[in-house]
mmCIF file of C-alpha atoms and ligand atoms in Angstrom:
data_model
loop_
_atom_site.group_PDB
_atom_site.id
_atom_site.type_symbol
_atom_site.label_atom_id
_atom_site.label_comp_id
_atom_site.label_asym_id
_atom_site.label_seq_id
_atom_site.Cartn_x
_atom_site.Cartn_y
_atom_site.Cartn_z
ATOM 1 C CA MET Y 1 -9.048 22.095 -7.365
ATOM 2 C CA LYS Y 2 -9.770 18.693 -5.822
ATOM 3 C CA VAL Y 3 -6.978 17.041 -4.048
ATOM 4 C CA GLY Y 4 -6.716 13.664 -2.879
ATOM 5 C CA ILE Y 5 -5.015 12.245 0.102
ATOM 6 C CA VAL Y 6 -4.326 8.196 0.522
ATOM 7 C CA GLY Y 7 -3.588 7.239 3.948
ATOM 8 C CA ALA Y 8 -5.396 9.200 6.879
ATOM 9 C CA GLY Y 9 -3.295 8.639 9.986
ATOM 10 C CA LEU Y 10 -1.709 11.214 11.632
ATOM 11 C CA VAL Y 11 0.112 12.760 8.454
ATOM 12 C CA GLY Y 12 -2.441 12.376 5.941
ATOM 13 C CA ALA Y 13 -5.304 13.909 8.267
ATOM 14 C CA SER Y 14 -2.557 16.305 9.811
ATOM 15 C CA ALA Y 15 -2.070 17.400 5.948
ATOM 16 C CA ALA Y 16 -5.975 17.751 5.532
ATOM 17 C CA ASN Y 17 -6.292 19.900 8.070
ATOM 18 C CA ALA Y 18 -3.350 22.263 7.051
ATOM 19 C CA ILE Y 19 -4.227 21.985 3.210
ATOM 20 C CA VAL Y 20 -7.763 23.636 4.502
ATOM 21 C CA LEU Y 21 -6.233 26.093 6.801
ATOM 22 C CA ARG Y 22 -4.225 27.086 3.560
ATOM 23 C CA GLY Y 23 -7.809 27.532 1.394
ATOM 24 C CA VAL Y 24 -5.511 26.151 -1.595
ATOM 25 C CA VAL Y 25 -8.138 23.659 -2.838
ATOM 26 C CA THR Y 26 -12.346 23.374 -3.696
ATOM 27 C CA GLU Y 27 -12.632 19.724 -2.621
ATOM 28 C CA LEU Y 28 -10.336 16.794 -0.121
ATOM 29 C CA VAL Y 29 -11.315 13.338 -0.233
ATOM 30 C CA LEU Y 30 -9.453 10.880 1.981
ATOM 31 C CA VAL Y 31 -8.907 7.371 1.541
ATOM 32 C CA ASP Y 32 -7.824 4.710 3.643
ATOM 33 C CA VAL Y 33 -7.914 1.423 4.123
ATOM 34 C CA ASN Y 34 -9.647 2.024 7.539
ATOM 35 C CA SER Y 35 -12.510 3.684 5.977
ATOM 36 C CA GLU Y 36 -14.128 4.280 9.574
ATOM 37 C CA LYS Y 37 -11.331 6.250 10.200
ATOM 38 C CA ALA Y 38 -11.121 8.242 6.862
ATOM 39 C CA ALA Y 39 -15.258 9.290 7.321
ATOM 40 C CA ALA Y 40 -13.925 10.251 10.795
ATOM 41 C CA GLU Y 41 -11.173 12.609 9.912
ATOM 42 C CA ALA Y 42 -12.439 13.867 6.762
ATOM 43 C CA ALA Y 43 -15.681 15.061 9.080
ATOM 44 C CA ASP Y 44 -13.056 16.433 11.882
ATOM 45 C CA VAL Y 45 -11.548 18.497 9.136
ATOM 46 C CA ALA Y 46 -14.897 19.945 7.757
ATOM 47 C CA HIS Y 47 -15.553 21.213 10.987
ATOM 48 C CA VAL Y 48 -12.233 23.789 10.178
ATOM 49 C CA THR Y 49 -13.934 25.348 6.853
ATOM 50 C CA PRO Y 50 -16.365 27.672 8.714
ATOM 51 C CA PHE Y 51 -12.954 28.974 9.938
ATOM 52 C CA SER Y 52 -11.061 28.929 7.252
ATOM 53 C CA PHE Y 53 -12.367 28.754 3.395
ATOM 54 C CA PRO Y 54 -15.526 26.878 1.578
ATOM 55 C CA VAL Y 55 -13.940 23.534 0.805
ATOM 56 C CA ARG Y 56 -15.883 20.324 0.200
ATOM 57 C CA VAL Y 57 -14.122 17.122 2.765
ATOM 58 C CA TRP Y 58 -15.178 13.962 2.388
ATOM 59 C CA ALA Y 59 -13.719 10.209 2.573
ATOM 60 C CA GLY Y 60 -14.236 7.505 -0.045
ATOM 61 C CA GLY Y 61 -12.696 4.728 -1.787
ATOM 62 C CA MET Y 62 -9.795 5.054 -4.381
ATOM 63 C CA GLU Y 63 -12.908 5.571 -6.781
ATOM 64 C CA ALA Y 64 -13.183 9.174 -4.773
ATOM 65 C CA LEU Y 65 -9.624 10.410 -6.562
ATOM 66 C CA ALA Y 66 -10.813 10.715 -9.847
ATOM 67 C CA GLY Y 67 -10.449 14.433 -11.042
ATOM 68 C CA SER Y 68 -8.042 15.321 -8.930
ATOM 69 C CA SER Y 69 -5.277 17.402 -9.634
ATOM 70 C CA VAL Y 70 -2.874 16.091 -6.586
ATOM 71 C CA VAL Y 71 -3.269 13.076 -5.190
ATOM 72 C CA VAL Y 72 -0.592 12.753 -1.482
ATOM 73 C CA LEU Y 73 0.647 9.301 -0.618
ATOM 74 C CA THR Y 74 0.974 9.170 3.045
ATOM 75 C CA ALA Y 75 -0.249 5.435 3.613
ATOM 76 C CA GLY Y 76 2.235 3.535 5.308
ATOM 77 C CA LEU Y 77 3.788 2.210 8.205
ATOM 78 C CA SER Y 78 5.544 5.016 10.497
ATOM 79 C CA GLN Y 79 8.761 5.334 12.058
ATOM 80 C CA LYS Y 80 9.429 4.094 15.600
ATOM 81 C CA PRO Y 81 11.410 4.568 18.532
ATOM 82 C CA GLY Y 82 15.007 4.106 17.171
ATOM 83 C CA GLN Y 83 14.309 2.664 13.981
ATOM 84 C CA THR Y 84 15.784 4.114 10.821
ATOM 85 C CA ARG Y 85 13.646 4.780 7.456
ATOM 86 C CA ILE Y 86 15.259 2.192 5.686
ATOM 87 C CA GLU Y 87 13.975 -0.236 8.278
ATOM 88 C CA LEU Y 88 10.661 0.605 7.006
ATOM 89 C CA LEU Y 89 10.815 0.052 3.398
ATOM 90 C CA GLN Y 90 10.236 -3.707 2.421
ATOM 91 C CA ARG Y 91 6.362 -3.550 4.166
ATOM 92 C CA ASN Y 92 6.023 0.521 2.631
ATOM 93 C CA ALA Y 93 6.973 -0.403 -0.933
ATOM 94 C CA GLU Y 94 4.431 -2.941 -0.949
ATOM 95 C CA ILE Y 95 2.058 -1.129 0.120
ATOM 96 C CA VAL Y 96 2.756 1.838 -2.434
ATOM 97 C CA ARG Y 97 3.104 -0.565 -5.458
ATOM 98 C CA SER Y 98 -0.646 -1.306 -4.817
ATOM 99 C CA VAL Y 99 -1.780 1.890 -4.382
ATOM 100 C CA VAL Y 100 -0.278 3.952 -6.976
ATOM 101 C CA PRO Y 101 -2.058 1.769 -9.803
ATOM 102 C CA GLU Y 102 -5.229 2.470 -8.773
ATOM 103 C CA VAL Y 103 -4.599 5.933 -7.824
ATOM 104 C CA VAL Y 104 -3.504 6.624 -12.049
ATOM 105 C CA ALA Y 105 -6.176 4.614 -13.480
ATOM 106 C CA HIS Y 106 -9.207 6.756 -11.202
ATOM 107 C CA ALA Y 107 -6.806 10.078 -11.364
ATOM 108 C CA PRO Y 108 -5.134 10.064 -14.386
ATOM 109 C CA ASP Y 109 -4.283 13.666 -14.326
ATOM 110 C CA ALA Y 110 -3.176 14.179 -10.965
ATOM 111 C CA VAL Y 111 0.283 14.710 -9.595
ATOM 112 C CA LEU Y 112 1.727 12.200 -7.246
ATOM 113 C CA LEU Y 113 3.174 13.495 -4.147
ATOM 114 C CA VAL Y 114 4.321 11.065 -1.980
ATOM 115 C CA ALA Y 115 5.168 11.312 2.399
ATOM 116 C CA THR Y 116 5.418 7.507 3.083
ATOM 117 C CA ASN Y 117 8.685 6.666 4.200
ATOM 118 C CA PRO Y 118 11.557 5.691 3.115
ATOM 119 C CA VAL Y 119 10.883 8.647 0.567
ATOM 120 C CA ASP Y 120 12.969 8.535 -1.658
ATOM 121 C CA LEU Y 121 12.897 5.005 -1.713
ATOM 122 C CA MET Y 122 8.947 5.034 -2.229
ATOM 123 C CA THR Y 123 8.966 8.057 -4.489
ATOM 124 C CA MET Y 124 11.218 5.893 -7.200
ATOM 125 C CA VAL Y 125 8.554 2.782 -6.578
ATOM 126 C CA ALA Y 126 5.888 5.259 -7.206
ATOM 127 C CA GLU Y 127 7.235 6.144 -10.299
ATOM 128 C CA ARG Y 128 8.061 2.913 -11.559
ATOM 129 C CA SER Y 129 4.751 1.683 -10.836
ATOM 130 C CA SER Y 130 2.898 4.427 -11.969
ATOM 131 C CA ALA Y 131 5.398 4.468 -15.947
ATOM 132 C CA GLU Y 132 3.972 1.668 -15.988
ATOM 133 C CA ALA Y 133 0.352 2.693 -15.532
ATOM 134 C CA GLY Y 134 1.526 5.581 -18.417
ATOM 135 C CA LEU Y 135 2.367 8.508 -16.338
ATOM 136 C CA PRO Y 136 4.861 11.157 -17.076
ATOM 137 C CA SER Y 137 7.748 10.537 -14.421
ATOM 138 C CA GLU Y 138 7.989 14.311 -14.140
ATOM 139 C CA ARG Y 139 4.614 14.250 -12.525
ATOM 140 C CA VAL Y 140 5.911 11.724 -9.316
ATOM 141 C CA LEU Y 141 7.860 13.655 -6.475
ATOM 142 C CA GLY Y 142 8.162 13.134 -2.987
ATOM 143 C CA THR Y 143 8.653 15.502 0.052
ATOM 144 C CA GLY Y 144 11.547 14.870 0.121
ATOM 145 C CA THR Y 145 14.379 17.452 2.092
ATOM 146 C CA MET Y 146 11.903 19.839 1.820
ATOM 147 C CA LEU Y 147 11.237 19.500 6.017
ATOM 148 C CA ASP Y 148 15.235 18.861 6.839
ATOM 149 C CA THR Y 149 15.258 22.212 4.271
ATOM 150 C CA ALA Y 150 12.796 23.973 6.529
ATOM 151 C CA ARG Y 151 14.280 22.427 9.430
ATOM 152 C CA PHE Y 152 17.804 23.974 8.402
ATOM 153 C CA ARG Y 153 16.297 27.379 7.304
ATOM 154 C CA GLN Y 154 14.108 27.793 11.266
ATOM 155 C CA ILE Y 155 16.942 26.943 12.973
ATOM 156 C CA VAL Y 156 19.746 29.160 11.294
ATOM 157 C CA GLY Y 157 17.056 31.619 11.699
ATOM 158 C CA ALA Y 158 16.538 31.537 15.640
ATOM 159 C CA ARG Y 159 20.215 31.387 16.492
ATOM 160 C CA VAL Y 160 21.325 34.327 14.334
ATOM 161 C CA GLY Y 161 17.930 36.010 15.277
ATOM 162 C CA VAL Y 162 16.535 36.919 11.822
ATOM 163 C CA ASP Y 163 12.951 36.316 10.364
ATOM 164 C CA VAL Y 164 13.259 32.607 8.474
ATOM 165 C CA SER Y 165 12.106 33.972 5.116
ATOM 166 C CA HIS Y 166 15.273 35.578 4.690
ATOM 167 C CA VAL Y 167 17.154 32.676 5.528
ATOM 168 C CA HIS Y 168 18.433 30.674 1.778
ATOM 169 C CA GLY Y 169 19.660 27.591 2.106
ATOM 170 C CA TYR Y 170 19.411 23.446 0.936
ATOM 171 C CA VAL Y 171 19.521 20.271 2.400
ATOM 172 C CA VAL Y 172 19.959 17.880 -0.351
ATOM 173 C CA GLY Y 173 20.124 14.043 -1.078
ATOM 174 C CA GLU Y 174 18.763 11.506 1.160
ATOM 175 C CA HIS Y 175 15.519 12.581 3.589
ATOM 176 C CA GLY Y 176 17.432 10.586 6.354
ATOM 177 C CA ASP Y 177 21.052 9.968 7.756
ATOM 178 C CA SER Y 178 23.033 11.197 5.088
ATOM 179 C CA GLU Y 179 21.363 14.402 4.053
ATOM 180 C CA VAL Y 180 23.484 16.943 2.978
ATOM 181 C CA LEU Y 181 23.380 20.461 4.610
ATOM 182 C CA VAL Y 182 24.286 22.801 2.185
ATOM 183 C CA TRP Y 183 26.324 25.660 4.338
ATOM 184 C CA SER Y 184 28.927 26.864 1.357
ATOM 185 C CA SER Y 185 26.076 28.268 -0.333
ATOM 186 C CA LEU Y 186 24.012 29.386 2.564
ATOM 187 C CA ASP Y 187 22.517 33.328 2.391
ATOM 188 C CA ILE Y 188 20.985 35.737 4.467
ATOM 189 C CA ALA Y 189 19.228 38.109 2.127
ATOM 190 C CA GLY Y 190 22.458 37.974 -0.337
ATOM 191 C CA ARG Y 191 25.343 37.861 2.790
ATOM 192 C CA PRO Y 192 26.984 34.831 3.114
ATOM 193 C CA LEU Y 193 26.431 33.671 6.724
ATOM 194 C CA ALA Y 194 29.561 33.626 8.746
ATOM 195 C CA GLU Y 195 29.353 37.242 7.622
ATOM 196 C CA PHE Y 196 26.064 38.080 8.480
ATOM 197 C CA ALA Y 197 26.806 35.742 11.854
ATOM 198 C CA ARG Y 198 29.596 38.701 12.386
ATOM 199 C CA ALA Y 199 27.598 41.482 11.981
ATOM 200 C CA LYS Y 200 24.707 40.641 14.407
ATOM 201 C CA ASP Y 201 27.520 39.393 17.028
ATOM 202 C CA ARG Y 202 26.546 35.828 16.463
ATOM 203 C CA ALA Y 203 29.323 33.297 16.149
ATOM 204 C CA SER Y 204 29.244 30.177 13.248
ATOM 205 C CA THR Y 205 31.754 28.435 14.166
ATOM 206 C CA PRO Y 206 32.299 25.293 13.415
ATOM 207 C CA GLU Y 207 31.049 23.970 16.501
ATOM 208 C CA ASP Y 208 27.827 25.781 15.743
ATOM 209 C CA ARG Y 209 27.411 24.222 12.404
ATOM 210 C CA ARG Y 210 28.049 20.650 14.145
ATOM 211 C CA GLU Y 211 25.304 21.709 16.414
ATOM 212 C CA ILE Y 212 22.827 22.519 14.078
ATOM 213 C CA GLU Y 213 23.587 19.798 11.443
ATOM 214 C CA ASP Y 214 23.004 17.291 14.948
ATOM 215 C CA GLU Y 215 19.719 19.230 15.066
ATOM 216 C CA VAL Y 216 18.924 18.911 11.451
ATOM 217 C CA VAL Y 217 19.905 15.353 11.076
ATOM 218 C CA ASN Y 218 18.629 14.215 14.156
ATOM 219 C CA ALA Y 219 15.619 15.686 14.457
ATOM 220 C CA ALA Y 220 12.696 13.343 13.632
ATOM 221 C CA TYR Y 221 14.283 10.782 15.830
ATOM 222 C CA ARG Y 222 14.541 13.117 18.992
ATOM 223 C CA ILE Y 223 10.739 13.760 17.836
ATOM 224 C CA ILE Y 224 9.490 10.606 17.686
ATOM 225 C CA GLU Y 225 11.508 9.833 21.272
ATOM 226 C CA GLY Y 226 9.137 12.221 22.801
ATOM 227 C CA LYS Y 227 5.803 11.939 21.543
ATOM 228 C CA GLY Y 228 5.875 8.361 19.090
ATOM 229 C CA ALA Y 229 5.663 10.533 15.598
ATOM 230 C CA THR Y 230 5.894 13.811 13.656
ATOM 231 C CA TYR Y 231 3.082 15.252 11.804
ATOM 232 C CA TYR Y 232 2.518 18.633 11.593
ATOM 233 C CA GLY Y 233 5.944 19.483 9.780
ATOM 234 C CA VAL Y 234 5.313 17.586 7.225
ATOM 235 C CA ALA Y 235 1.421 18.567 6.956
ATOM 236 C CA ALA Y 236 3.135 22.045 6.279
ATOM 237 C CA VAL Y 237 5.423 20.658 3.532
ATOM 238 C CA ILE Y 238 2.493 18.892 1.980
ATOM 239 C CA ALA Y 239 -0.064 21.651 2.165
ATOM 240 C CA LYS Y 240 3.133 24.234 0.582
ATOM 241 C CA ALA Y 241 3.948 21.748 -2.369
ATOM 242 C CA VAL Y 242 -0.081 20.930 -3.087
ATOM 243 C CA GLU Y 243 -0.504 25.202 -3.234
ATOM 244 C CA VAL Y 244 2.785 25.485 -5.514
ATOM 245 C CA VAL Y 245 1.172 22.445 -8.427
ATOM 246 C CA VAL Y 246 -2.821 24.068 -7.788
ATOM 247 C CA ARG Y 247 -1.528 26.754 -8.278
ATOM 248 C CA ASP Y 248 1.233 26.162 -11.219
ATOM 249 C CA ARG Y 249 3.615 28.752 -8.585
ATOM 250 C CA ARG Y 250 6.922 27.779 -10.051
ATOM 251 C CA SER Y 251 8.337 27.478 -7.157
ATOM 252 C CA ILE Y 252 11.830 26.479 -6.246
ATOM 253 C CA LEU Y 253 11.279 23.416 -3.720
ATOM 254 C CA THR Y 254 13.951 20.357 -2.579
ATOM 255 C CA VAL Y 255 10.892 17.557 -3.987
ATOM 256 C CA SER Y 256 12.719 13.723 -4.437
ATOM 257 C CA ALA Y 257 12.492 12.922 -7.712
ATOM 258 C CA TRP Y 258 14.409 10.675 -10.243
ATOM 259 C CA SER Y 259 17.746 12.255 -10.996
ATOM 260 C CA PRO Y 260 19.861 10.429 -14.064
ATOM 261 C CA SER Y 261 22.763 11.801 -13.290
ATOM 262 C CA TYR Y 262 22.485 9.927 -9.755
ATOM 263 C CA ASP Y 263 20.839 7.163 -10.492
ATOM 264 C CA CYS Y 264 18.037 7.492 -7.647
ATOM 265 C CA SER Y 265 15.876 9.652 -6.739
ATOM 266 C CA LEU Y 266 17.023 12.305 -4.249
ATOM 267 C CA SER Y 267 15.964 16.007 -3.121
ATOM 268 C CA LEU Y 268 17.840 18.494 -4.734
ATOM 269 C CA PRO Y 269 16.203 22.427 -5.882
ATOM 270 C CA ARG Y 270 13.907 21.853 -8.533
ATOM 271 C CA LEU Y 271 11.471 24.277 -10.587
ATOM 272 C CA VAL Y 272 7.730 23.155 -9.389
ATOM 273 C CA SER Y 273 4.590 23.660 -11.679
ATOM 274 C CA GLY Y 274 1.304 22.631 -12.158
ATOM 275 C CA THR Y 275 2.617 19.780 -13.614
ATOM 276 C CA GLY Y 276 5.054 18.666 -11.225
ATOM 277 C CA VAL Y 277 8.985 18.629 -11.858
ATOM 278 C CA VAL Y 278 10.383 20.805 -14.755
ATOM 279 C CA ARG Y 279 13.702 20.770 -14.244
ATOM 280 C CA GLU Y 280 16.542 20.448 -11.677
ATOM 281 C CA VAL Y 281 17.795 24.524 -11.055
ATOM 282 C CA GLY Y 282 21.238 23.039 -9.142
ATOM 283 C CA VAL Y 283 23.145 24.466 -6.097
ATOM 284 C CA SER Y 284 26.549 25.267 -5.851
ATOM 285 C CA MET Y 285 28.589 23.442 -3.813
ATOM 286 C CA ASP Y 286 31.944 22.642 -2.200
ATOM 287 C CA GLU Y 287 33.903 19.405 -2.914
ATOM 288 C CA ARG Y 288 33.143 18.292 0.512
ATOM 289 C CA GLU Y 289 29.761 18.822 -0.173
ATOM 290 C CA ARG Y 290 29.421 17.152 -3.836
ATOM 291 C CA ASP Y 291 31.451 14.203 -2.483
ATOM 292 C CA ARG Y 292 28.903 13.947 0.463
ATOM 293 C CA LEU Y 293 26.021 14.086 -1.689
ATOM 294 C CA GLU Y 294 27.414 10.942 -3.649
ATOM 295 C CA ARG Y 295 27.820 9.193 -0.766
ATOM 296 C CA SER Y 296 23.971 9.949 -0.026
ATOM 297 C CA ALA Y 297 23.055 8.761 -3.494
ATOM 298 C CA ALA Y 298 24.784 5.182 -2.789
ATOM 299 C CA VAL Y 299 22.745 5.153 0.230
ATOM 300 C CA LEU Y 300 20.003 5.249 -1.955
ATOM 301 C CA GLN Y 301 21.121 2.899 -5.100
ATOM 302 C CA GLU Y 302 21.986 0.596 -2.549
ATOM 303 C CA GLY Y 303 18.283 0.869 -0.377
ATOM 304 C CA ALA Y 304 16.449 0.364 -4.148
ATOM 305 C CA ALA Y 305 18.536 -2.721 -5.042
ATOM 306 C CA SER Y 306 17.606 -4.335 -1.671
ATOM 307 C CA ILE Y 307 14.416 -3.916 -3.405
ATOM 308 C CA GLY Y 308 14.445 -4.905 -6.904
ATOM 309 C CA LEU Y 309 14.370 -0.973 -8.416
HETATM 310 P P1 LIG C 1 -0.210 6.136 10.258
HETATM 311 O O1 LIG C 1 -0.267 4.686 10.725
HETATM 312 O O2 LIG C 1 -0.436 7.234 11.743
HETATM 313 O O3 LIG C 1 -1.372 6.206 9.124
HETATM 314 C C1 LIG C 1 -0.842 5.484 8.116
HETATM 315 C C2 LIG C 1 -2.320 5.090 8.003
HETATM 316 O O4 LIG C 1 -2.203 4.333 6.164
HETATM 317 C C3 LIG C 1 -2.943 4.256 8.794
HETATM 318 O O5 LIG C 1 -4.691 4.931 8.707
HETATM 319 C C4 LIG C 1 -3.232 3.125 7.577
HETATM 320 O O6 LIG C 1 -4.738 2.710 8.139
HETATM 321 C C5 LIG C 1 -3.555 3.616 6.317
HETATM 322 N N1 LIG C 1 -3.005 2.700 5.183
HETATM 323 C C6 LIG C 1 -2.087 1.406 5.694
HETATM 324 N N2 LIG C 1 -2.346 1.114 4.485
HETATM 325 C C7 LIG C 1 -2.594 1.465 3.073
HETATM 326 C C8 LIG C 1 -3.305 1.155 2.013
HETATM 327 N N3 LIG C 1 -2.881 0.373 1.283
HETATM 328 N N4 LIG C 1 -3.943 1.965 1.507
HETATM 329 C C9 LIG C 1 -4.900 3.099 2.118
HETATM 330 N N5 LIG C 1 -4.097 3.438 3.518
HETATM 331 C C10 LIG C 1 -3.897 3.208 4.159
HETATM 332 O O7 LIG C 1 1.318 6.784 10.197
HETATM 333 P P2 LIG C 1 1.701 8.204 10.139
HETATM 334 O O8 LIG C 1 2.100 8.600 11.389
HETATM 335 O O9 LIG C 1 0.339 8.910 9.265
HETATM 336 O O10 LIG C 1 2.840 7.977 8.573
HETATM 337 C C11 LIG C 1 2.651 8.026 7.363
HETATM 338 C C12 LIG C 1 3.612 7.826 6.276
HETATM 339 O O11 LIG C 1 4.473 8.788 6.576
HETATM 340 C C13 LIG C 1 4.819 7.011 7.109
HETATM 341 O O12 LIG C 1 5.401 5.864 6.373
HETATM 342 C C14 LIG C 1 5.676 7.657 7.760
HETATM 343 O O13 LIG C 1 7.377 7.248 8.334
HETATM 344 C C15 LIG C 1 5.682 8.860 6.953
HETATM 345 N N6 LIG C 1 6.493 10.303 6.939
HETATM 346 C C16 LIG C 1 7.113 11.084 6.417
HETATM 347 C C17 LIG C 1 7.599 12.390 6.710
HETATM 348 C C18 LIG C 1 8.830 13.306 5.556
HETATM 349 O O14 LIG C 1 8.825 14.199 5.736
HETATM 350 N N7 LIG C 1 8.113 12.463 4.552
HETATM 351 C C19 LIG C 1 7.563 12.903 7.852
HETATM 352 C C20 LIG C 1 7.008 12.296 8.901
HETATM 353 C C21 LIG C 1 6.210 10.577 8.345
#
């Protein structure tokens, strides 16, 4: 199984490393306008393989993507301290518009996984550009709120003192300021949070929820303040999504994809297989959460209109 990554910056190189450590591919190719950087990152990651799994890691031009099952898009500018994801919009839209037709020309059977921010709008741009090149829309997905969902589950698990694998919950909507934490359907080992938290003598008060929301929604800003960029978390997300596609796992992931009901690309729990998105799975929400999701979609529709989508 071959996977390509376009953009060998912090996110692309970290994703390459995470994919190699996960052992889900046999060949990994890095492509970047800065070909020297791509070659150097490929060499560095290749040296991980004696300690992980046999993977041929190399760098090349767009033609090197031929035969890829998944192509990950991480090319673009990253968020600077204090900058919102929407501010990256114009510049990254140009990059995605220029890269996608070339990706589809060289790897017409690939699933396209977009990580470039603002990821929902870049997923929309990629979807439009790839449709013009003949790729079905279910083959285009964005990392969306997979990272926010992971943060939500990790923070709740840590607070309640339970292994995160027992925490089931979703963050939906925009990967960004308007995202929605779906508290009403969060459960721990099949029990509602409030019940479980009480049983463990840990409160789940409105104040706790406000603190957790703040930690999840503002995680990226705080990490960027502290170290200039975020990349390990999203790299793990990319490696997971790649595994789901190449192994045809039929996992439920909060990937971003086109939603006719919300008239934009946003994240909802979706069944993902070897051919990309199979369908939306749905999540039960209370009225307040549904309203917030509508508002999140409105933010994305406005962003889309601003770049002529
Ligand atoms: P970076 O600046 O380290 O790397 C970007 C790379 O893209 C550079 O190496 C650059 O040369 C390359 N590039 C630019 N234009 C290109 C083109 N046309 N073709 C090929 N390569 C091109 O940035 P980064 O920190 O790796 O971030 C990359 C993107 O990922 C940013 O948009 C960032 O906001 C986003 N990101 C997304 C998430 C998420 O959860 N989705 C998380 C973190 C970062």
